[in-house]
C-alpha atoms as a printed R data frame, in Angstrom:
   type eleno elety resid chain resno       x      y      z
1  ATOM     1    CA   MET     A     1  -9.977  6.213 14.560
2  ATOM     2    CA   ALA     A     2 -11.997  8.087 17.310
3  ATOM     3    CA   THR     A     3 -14.916  8.301 14.802
4  ATOM     4    CA   ARG     A     4 -14.727  4.721 13.954
5  ATOM     5    CA   ILE     A     5 -15.031  3.557 17.342
6  ATOM     6    CA   GLY     A     6 -17.707  6.084 18.493
7  ATOM     7    CA   LEU     A     7 -15.858  8.425 20.717
8  ATOM     8    CA   ALA     A     8 -16.231 11.367 18.351
9  ATOM     9    CA   GLU     A     9 -18.029 12.593 15.450
10 ATOM    10    CA   LEU     A    10 -17.317 14.802 12.417
11 ATOM    11    CA   PRO     A    11 -19.077 18.371 12.560
12 ATOM    12    CA   GLU     A    12 -22.554 18.395 10.881
13 ATOM    13    CA   ASP     A    13 -21.300 20.221  7.596
14 ATOM    14    CA   VAL     A    14 -17.778 18.259  7.303
15 ATOM    15    CA   GLY     A    15 -17.016 15.026  5.482
16 ATOM    16    CA   TRP     A    16 -13.992 13.057  5.099
17 ATOM    17    CA   ARG     A    17 -13.243 14.728  1.838
18 ATOM    18    CA   HIS     A    18 -12.885 18.006  3.976
19 ATOM    19    CA   VAL     A    19 -10.700 16.452  6.404
20 ATOM    20    CA   HIS     A    20  -8.071 14.946  3.671
21 ATOM    21    CA   GLY     A    21  -8.178 18.168  1.882
22 ATOM    22    CA   THR     A    22  -7.515 20.395  4.689
23 ATOM    23    CA   ALA     A    23  -4.762 17.825  5.625
24 ATOM    24    CA   ARG     A    24  -3.009 18.197  2.457
25 ATOM    25    CA   LEU     A    25  -3.124 21.864  2.506
26 ATOM    26    CA   ALA     A    26  -1.558 21.950  5.887
27 ATOM    27    CA   GLY     A    27   1.746 20.617  4.544
28 ATOM    28    CA   ILE     A    28   3.118 19.775  7.885
29 ATOM    29    CA   GLY     A    29   5.882 17.834  6.241
30 ATOM    30    CA   PHE     A    30   7.115 20.792  4.214
31 ATOM    31    CA   THR     A    31   9.004 22.551  7.057
32 ATOM    32    CA   MET     A    32  10.303 19.346  8.553
33 ATOM    33    CA   SER     A    33  11.684 17.957  5.243
34 ATOM    34    CA   LEU     A    34  13.382 21.336  4.646
35 ATOM    35    CA   PHE     A    35  15.125 21.012  8.189
36 ATOM    36    CA   ILE     A    36  16.026 17.352  7.576
37 ATOM    37    CA   ALA     A    37  17.535 18.140  4.180
38 ATOM    38    CA   ASP     A    38  19.690 20.767  5.704
39 ATOM    39    CA   LEU     A    39  21.016 18.500  8.249
40 ATOM    40    CA   ALA     A    40  21.547 15.689  5.802
41 ATOM    41    CA   PHE     A    41  23.381 17.637  3.028
42 ATOM    42    CA   ASP     A    42  26.619 19.458  3.411
43 ATOM    43    CA   ASP     A    43  26.996 20.095 -0.353
44 ATOM    44    CA   ASP     A    44  25.034 23.252 -1.536
45 ATOM    45    CA   ALA     A    45  24.245 21.533 -4.946
46 ATOM    46    CA   LEU     A    46  22.665 18.535 -3.373
47 ATOM    47    CA   LEU     A    47  20.738 20.893 -0.755
48 ATOM    48    CA   GLY     A    48  19.474 22.903 -3.698
49 ATOM    49    CA   SER     A    49  18.080 19.773 -5.521
50 ATOM    50    CA   ALA     A    50  16.656 18.689 -2.298
51 ATOM    51    CA   GLU     A    51  14.780 21.900 -1.748
52 ATOM    52    CA   VAL     A    52  13.706 22.111 -5.366
53 ATOM    53    CA   GLY     A    53  12.226 18.375 -4.782
54 ATOM    54    CA   ILE     A    54  10.419 19.324 -1.602
55 ATOM    55    CA   LEU     A    55   9.004 22.393 -2.891
56 ATOM    56    CA   ALA     A    56   7.785 20.560 -5.993
57 ATOM    57    CA   ALA     A    57   6.080 17.845 -3.797
58 ATOM    58    CA   SER     A    58   4.585 20.558 -1.763
59 ATOM    59    CA   VAL     A    59   3.046 22.306 -4.860
60 ATOM    60    CA   ILE     A    60   1.641 18.922 -6.105
61 ATOM    61    CA   THR     A    61   0.240 18.107 -2.521
62 ATOM    62    CA   ASP     A    62  -1.393 21.656 -2.550
63 ATOM    63    CA   LEU     A    63  -3.092 21.127 -5.869
64 ATOM    64    CA   ALA     A    64  -4.346 17.830 -4.765
65 ATOM    65    CA   GLY     A    65  -5.565 19.400 -1.520
66 ATOM    66    CA   TYR     A    66  -7.378 22.269 -3.539
67 ATOM    67    CA   ALA     A    67  -8.864 19.805 -5.873
68 ATOM    68    CA   LEU     A    68 -10.591 17.825 -3.096
69 ATOM    69    CA   LEU     A    69 -11.998 20.770 -1.386
70 ATOM    70    CA   ARG     A    70 -13.019 22.401 -4.520
71 ATOM    71    CA   GLY     A    71 -15.135 19.340 -5.353
72 ATOM    72    CA   ALA     A    72 -16.358 18.965 -1.586
73 ATOM    73    CA   SER     A    73 -19.809 20.872 -1.178
74 ATOM    74    CA   GLY     A    74 -21.099 18.747  1.816
75 ATOM    75    CA   PRO     A    75 -20.212 15.632  3.666
76 ATOM    76    CA   THR     A    76 -19.130 12.502  2.006
77 ATOM    77    CA   PRO     A    77 -18.903  9.040  3.565
């Protein structure tokens, strides 16, 4: 938002594709999702299913981030 209103600029060799790819690789939601699932489920079977789902989503997101960054050679609009 800061770049849109002119308060900030992306570094010279960084494009939005780099920003999105890095954000996907960061996986901020992974640890929080495990924490919330641990609080939400008392049953070990349900918790195990939630953990598998969270891990699968994390792998998919990491692959998407890798694909974005793999194709990012320079700044993109």
